[in-house]
CSV table of C-alpha atoms in Angstrom, one decimal:
chain,number,residue,atom,x,y,z
A,19,MET,CA,-20.0,-72.8,70.6
A,20,LEU,CA,-22.6,-75.6,69.9
A,21,MET,CA,-23.8,-76.1,66.2
A,22,SER,CA,-25.7,-78.7,64.8
A,23,SER,CA,-23.8,-80.9,62.2
A,24,ASP,CA,-25.1,-81.4,58.6
A,25,THR,CA,-23.3,-83.6,56.1
A,26,ASP,CA,-20.8,-81.0,55.1
A,27,PHE,CA,-21.2,-78.0,57.6
A,28,HIS,CA,-22.0,-76.9,61.2
A,29,PHE,CA,-24.9,-74.4,61.6
A,30,ARG,CA,-26.5,-72.9,64.5
A,31,GLN,CA,-29.6,-70.3,63.8
A,32,GLY,CA,-29.7,-67.0,65.6
A,33,ASN,CA,-32.3,-64.4,66.3
A,34,VAL,CA,-30.3,-61.2,65.2
A,35,PRO,CA,-29.6,-59.7,61.8
A,36,LEU,CA,-25.9,-61.3,62.0
A,37,LEU,CA,-24.6,-64.3,60.2
A,38,ILE,CA,-21.1,-65.3,60.9
A,39,SER,CA,-19.4,-67.4,58.4
A,40,ILE,CA,-16.2,-69.4,58.7
A,41,PRO,CA,-15.7,-71.2,55.5
A,42,HIS,CA,-12.1,-72.2,56.6
A,43,LEU,CA,-12.9,-73.9,59.7
A,44,GLY,CA,-13.0,-77.5,58.6
A,45,THR,CA,-10.3,-80.0,59.2
A,46,GLU,CA,-11.8,-83.2,57.6
A,47,ILE,CA,-10.5,-84.8,54.4
A,48,PRO,CA,-12.7,-87.6,53.1
A,49,ALA,CA,-10.6,-91.0,53.1
A,50,ASN,CA,-10.7,-91.4,49.3
A,51,VAL,CA,-9.1,-87.9,48.7
A,52,ARG,CA,-6.7,-88.1,51.6
A,53,ALA,CA,-5.3,-91.3,49.8
A,54,GLN,CA,-4.3,-89.4,47.1
A,55,MET,CA,-2.6,-86.6,49.3
A,56,THR,CA,0.9,-86.2,50.7
A,57,ASP,CA,1.7,-86.3,54.2
A,58,VAL,CA,2.0,-82.5,54.6
A,59,ALA,CA,-1.8,-82.3,53.5
A,60,GLY,CA,-2.6,-84.4,56.6
A,61,LEU,CA,-1.5,-81.5,58.9
A,62,VAL,CA,-4.1,-79.1,57.4
A,63,ALA,CA,-1.9,-76.3,58.2
A,64,ASP,CA,-3.8,-73.7,56.4
A,65,THR,CA,-6.9,-74.1,58.3
A,66,ASP,CA,-8.5,-71.2,60.2
A,67,TRP,CA,-8.0,-72.7,63.4
A,68,HIS,CA,-10.1,-72.4,66.5
A,69,LEU,CA,-12.4,-69.6,65.1
A,70,ASP,CA,-15.4,-71.3,66.5
A,71,ARG,CA,-13.8,-71.1,69.9
A,72,LEU,CA,-12.5,-67.4,69.5
A,73,TYR,CA,-16.1,-66.1,68.4
A,74,ASP,CA,-18.1,-68.2,71.1
A,75,PHE,CA,-19.1,-64.6,72.1
A,76,ALA,CA,-21.6,-64.8,69.2
A,77,THR,CA,-23.8,-67.2,71.2
A,78,ALA,CA,-24.8,-64.5,73.7
A,79,MET,CA,-25.2,-62.0,70.7
A,80,GLY,CA,-27.8,-64.2,69.2
A,81,ALA,CA,-25.9,-64.5,65.8
A,82,SER,CA,-26.3,-67.4,63.4
A,83,VAL,CA,-23.1,-69.1,62.8
A,84,LEU,CA,-22.1,-71.3,59.7
A,85,GLY,CA,-19.0,-73.2,59.6
A,86,ALA,CA,-17.3,-75.8,57.3
A,87,ARG,CA,-16.6,-79.4,58.4
A,88,PHE,CA,-14.2,-80.2,55.4
A,89,SER,CA,-10.8,-78.9,55.0
A,90,ARG,CA,-10.1,-76.0,52.3
A,91,TYR,CA,-7.8,-78.6,51.0
A,92,VAL,CA,-10.7,-80.6,49.7
A,93,ILE,CA,-12.3,-77.3,48.1
A,94,ASP,CA,-12.2,-73.7,49.0
A,95,LEU,CA,-15.6,-72.5,49.9
A,96,ASN,CA,-14.2,-68.6,49.6
A,97,ARG,CA,-13.4,-69.1,46.0
A,98,PRO,CA,-15.5,-68.7,43.0
A,99,SER,CA,-17.0,-71.8,41.5
A,100,THR,CA,-15.5,-71.1,38.4
A,101,GLY,CA,-11.9,-71.0,39.9
A,102,GLU,CA,-10.8,-67.5,38.6
A,103,SER,CA,-8.1,-65.6,40.9
A,104,LEU,CA,-9.4,-63.1,43.3
A,105,TYR,CA,-6.3,-61.3,43.2
A,106,PRO,CA,-4.9,-61.5,39.5
A,107,GLY,CA,-1.2,-61.1,39.5
A,108,GLN,CA,-0.6,-62.3,43.1
A,109,THR,CA,0.2,-65.9,44.6
A,110,THR,CA,-2.8,-67.5,45.8
A,111,THR,CA,-4.4,-70.9,46.1
A,112,GLY,CA,-7.2,-72.1,44.0
A,113,LEU,CA,-10.5,-73.6,44.3
A,114,CYS,CA,-9.2,-77.2,44.7
A,115,PRO,CA,-5.7,-76.3,45.9
A,116,THR,CA,-2.8,-78.4,44.8
A,117,GLU,CA,-0.2,-76.9,47.2
A,118,THR,CA,-0.2,-75.2,50.5
A,119,PHE,CA,0.4,-71.4,51.2
A,120,ARG,CA,4.0,-72.3,51.5
A,121,GLY,CA,4.0,-74.0,48.1
A,122,GLU,CA,4.3,-77.6,49.4
A,123,PRO,CA,2.5,-80.1,47.1
A,124,LEU,CA,-0.7,-81.4,48.4
A,125,TYR,CA,-1.0,-84.4,46.1
A,126,LEU,CA,1.0,-87.2,45.2
A,127,GLN,CA,2.3,-87.5,41.7
A,128,ALA,CA,-0.5,-87.6,39.1
A,129,ASP,CA,-3.4,-87.5,41.6
A,130,VAL,CA,-4.3,-83.8,41.1
A,131,PRO,CA,-8.0,-83.4,40.8
A,132,ASP,CA,-9.4,-83.3,37.2
A,133,SER,CA,-12.3,-81.3,36.0
A,134,LEU,CA,-14.7,-84.5,36.9
A,135,GLU,CA,-13.6,-84.5,40.6
A,136,ILE,CA,-13.7,-80.9,41.0
A,137,ALA,CA,-17.3,-80.9,39.7
A,138,HIS,CA,-18.0,-83.6,42.2
A,139,ARG,CA,-16.5,-81.5,45.0
A,140,LEU,CA,-18.5,-78.4,43.9
A,141,ASN,CA,-21.9,-80.3,44.3
A,142,ALA,CA,-20.9,-82.3,47.5
A,143,TYR,CA,-19.4,-79.5,49.6
A,144,TRP,CA,-19.2,-75.9,47.9
A,145,ARG,CA,-22.9,-75.8,46.7
A,146,PRO,CA,-24.6,-76.9,50.0
A,147,TYR,CA,-22.4,-74.3,52.0
A,148,HIS,CA,-23.6,-71.6,49.7
A,149,ALA,CA,-27.1,-72.6,49.5
A,150,LYS,CA,-27.2,-72.6,53.3
A,151,LEU,CA,-25.5,-69.3,53.3
A,152,ARG,CA,-27.9,-67.8,50.9
A,153,LEU,CA,-30.8,-69.3,52.7
A,154,GLU,CA,-29.9,-67.7,56.0
A,155,LEU,CA,-29.2,-64.5,54.7
A,156,ASP,CA,-32.6,-64.3,53.0
A,157,ARG,CA,-34.3,-65.6,56.3
A,158,LEU,CA,-32.6,-62.9,58.2
A,159,LYS,CA,-33.3,-60.1,55.7
A,160,ALA,CA,-36.9,-60.9,55.4
A,161,GLU,CA,-37.2,-60.5,59.0
A,162,PHE,CA,-35.0,-57.6,59.7
A,163,GLY,CA,-34.5,-55.8,56.6
A,164,GLN,CA,-30.9,-55.5,56.7
A,165,VAL,CA,-28.4,-58.2,57.7
A,166,LEU,CA,-24.5,-58.2,58.5
A,167,LEU,CA,-22.6,-61.1,57.1
A,168,TRP,CA,-19.3,-61.4,59.1
A,169,GLU,CA,-16.6,-63.5,57.3
A,170,ALA,CA,-14.3,-64.8,59.9
A,171,HIS,CA,-10.9,-65.7,58.8
A,172,SER,CA,-7.3,-66.2,60.3
A,173,ILE,CA,-4.0,-66.9,58.7
A,174,ALA,CA,-0.3,-67.3,59.6
A,175,SER,CA,1.1,-63.7,60.3
A,176,VAL,CA,4.1,-64.4,58.1
A,177,LEU,CA,3.8,-66.2,54.7
A,178,PRO,CA,6.6,-64.9,52.2
A,179,ARG,CA,5.1,-66.6,49.4
A,180,LEU,CA,1.8,-64.6,49.8
A,181,PHE,CA,2.9,-61.3,51.2
A,182,GLU,CA,6.0,-59.3,52.2
A,183,GLY,CA,6.8,-59.0,56.0
A,184,LYS,CA,4.2,-59.6,58.8
A,185,LEU,CA,0.7,-58.6,58.3
A,186,PRO,CA,-1.1,-56.4,60.4
A,187,ASP,CA,-2.9,-58.0,63.4
A,188,LEU,CA,-6.4,-57.3,61.8
A,189,ASN,CA,-7.2,-57.2,58.3
A,190,LEU,CA,-10.4,-55.9,57.4
A,191,GLY,CA,-11.9,-56.3,53.8
A,192,THR,CA,-14.9,-54.8,52.2
A,193,ASN,CA,-14.1,-55.3,48.5
A,194,GLY,CA,-12.8,-51.6,48.6
A,195,GLY,CA,-15.9,-50.3,50.2
A,196,GLY,CA,-18.4,-52.0,48.0
A,197,SER,CA,-19.6,-55.0,50.3
A,198,CYS,CA,-21.0,-52.8,53.2
A,199,ASP,CA,-22.4,-49.3,53.8
A,200,ALA,CA,-19.5,-46.9,54.6
A,201,ARG,CA,-21.0,-46.5,58.0
A,202,VAL,CA,-20.5,-50.0,58.9
A,203,LEU,CA,-16.7,-50.0,58.3
A,204,ASP,CA,-16.4,-46.5,60.1
A,205,ALA,CA,-18.1,-47.9,63.2
A,206,ILE,CA,-15.7,-51.0,63.2
A,207,THR,CA,-12.6,-49.0,62.8
A,208,SER,CA,-13.7,-46.5,65.3
A,209,THR,CA,-13.4,-49.1,68.1
A,210,LEU,CA,-9.8,-49.9,67.2
A,211,SER,CA,-8.6,-46.1,67.7
A,212,ASP,CA,-7.1,-47.1,71.4
A,213,GLU,CA,-6.3,-50.7,70.8
A,214,ARG,CA,-2.7,-51.8,70.8
A,215,PHE,CA,-3.4,-54.3,67.8
A,216,THR,CA,-2.4,-53.2,64.5
A,217,TRP,CA,-5.0,-53.0,61.6
A,218,VAL,CA,-5.7,-52.2,58.0
A,219,ALA,CA,-8.7,-52.1,55.8
A,220,ASN,CA,-8.7,-53.1,52.3
A,221,GLY,CA,-4.9,-53.9,52.2
A,222,ARG,CA,-3.6,-57.1,51.1
A,223,PHE,CA,-7.0,-58.8,52.0
A,224,LYS,CA,-10.0,-57.1,50.4
A,225,GLY,CA,-12.4,-59.9,50.8
A,226,GLY,CA,-12.7,-63.2,49.2
A,227,TYR,CA,-15.6,-64.6,47.2
A,228,ILE,CA,-18.2,-64.8,49.9
A,229,THR,CA,-17.7,-61.1,51.0
A,230,ARG,CA,-17.6,-60.0,47.2
A,231,ALA,CA,-20.6,-62.2,46.0
A,232,TYR,CA,-22.9,-61.5,48.9
A,233,GLY,CA,-22.0,-58.1,50.1
A,234,GLN,CA,-24.9,-56.0,48.4
A,235,PRO,CA,-25.5,-53.1,50.8
A,236,ASP,CA,-28.0,-51.7,48.3
A,237,GLN,CA,-29.9,-54.9,48.7
A,238,GLY,CA,-29.8,-54.9,52.7
A,239,VAL,CA,-26.8,-57.2,52.9
A,240,HIS,CA,-23.6,-55.8,54.5
A,241,ALA,CA,-20.5,-58.0,54.3
A,242,VAL,CA,-17.2,-57.6,56.2
A,243,GLN,CA,-14.3,-59.8,56.0
A,244,LEU,CA,-11.8,-60.0,59.0
A,245,GLU,CA,-8.7,-61.8,58.4
A,246,MET,CA,-6.6,-62.1,61.7
A,247,CYS,CA,-3.2,-63.0,62.3
A,248,GLN,CA,-3.2,-66.3,64.3
A,249,SER,CA,-0.2,-64.9,66.2
A,250,THR,CA,-2.9,-62.9,68.1
A,251,TYR,CA,-4.6,-66.0,69.5
A,252,MET,CA,-2.6,-69.2,68.9
A,253,ASN,CA,0.6,-71.0,68.3
A,254,GLU,CA,1.3,-70.8,64.4
A,255,THR,CA,3.3,-74.1,64.2
A,256,ALA,CA,1.9,-77.7,64.6
A,257,PRO,CA,0.0,-78.8,66.6
A,258,PHE,CA,-1.6,-75.3,66.4
A,259,ASP,CA,-2.4,-74.9,70.0
A,260,TYR,CA,-5.1,-72.4,71.1
A,261,ARG,CA,-3.6,-69.6,73.3
A,262,PRO,CA,-6.2,-68.6,75.9
A,263,ASP,CA,-3.5,-66.1,77.3
A,264,LEU,CA,-3.4,-64.5,73.8
A,265,ALA,CA,-7.1,-65.1,72.8
A,266,ASP,CA,-8.7,-63.6,76.0
A,267,GLN,CA,-6.9,-60.3,75.0
A,268,ILE,CA,-8.2,-60.1,71.2
A,269,LYS,CA,-11.5,-61.7,71.7
A,270,PRO,CA,-12.9,-58.6,73.2
A,271,VAL,CA,-11.7,-56.5,70.6
A,272,VAL,CA,-13.3,-58.8,67.9
A,273,ALA,CA,-16.6,-58.8,69.7
A,274,LYS,CA,-16.6,-55.0,69.9
A,275,MET,CA,-15.9,-54.7,66.1
A,276,VAL,CA,-18.9,-57.1,65.4
A,277,SER,CA,-21.2,-55.3,67.9
A,278,ALA,CA,-20.3,-52.0,66.5
A,279,ALA,CA,-21.2,-53.2,62.8
A,280,LEU,CA,-24.3,-54.8,64.0
A,281,ARG,CA,-25.7,-51.5,65.7
A,282,VAL,CA,-25.3,-49.7,62.6
A,283,VAL,CA,-27.1,-52.4,60.5
A,284,ARG,CA,-29.8,-52.4,63.0
A,285,SER,CA,-30.2,-48.7,63.2
A,286,PRO,CA,-33.2,-47.1,61.5
A,287,ALA,CA,-30.9,-45.4,59.1
A,288,GLY,CA,-29.2,-48.7,58.2
């Protein structure tokens, strides 16, 4: 999937009312930030690995694709700029994470980012990504009237600190039904009835900040988050290799889900 590089994100413009956003794709950490971090941080283990490769079918579909360059360890593009928790009462990581999903410290002692550093990262990385996201959604909405925002995510299938047991293979989030027309989610789930992969809608993951903030079906923007178990397409331990033998089984399923949602958005009644 070829995308042009900007200073802090990758982008390829498409020609259909579909924007695929991959805010946790990035693995880069600026040298000055990396110097303050632990060896664990250098593994960038909590990356949404290889999703540009898994979603390479989007090129033929004509989708626009926006992906982060920099690691979520620098700043999490799928968190509110104000830093409040999206899942009150549950363990999660923040806007500028200080520990991994497994609770390992990311920073050396006394090097945790302060308010000035967080403000710098917001201006340098968070705001440019969101400005591009808004610009492309507005462009697609102006041309087509309705647009599908597909939030592409993945996560290790077992993370006891964050959730019990093993996640379903496919975790759909629509902010409890608020971020897209109900027909969009119905179309997606209808493609899964005969699949062997397990799935849930609006379970542990209901959609992050981008899904919740930009999904406004009454304004013509339908947002869906898919949080995939990484076990469906890659090795979950370092060096986090892509597994074509697995990916080739799940990729057509994801493509069908996206296509079904897009058909609804493009329909006259959408």
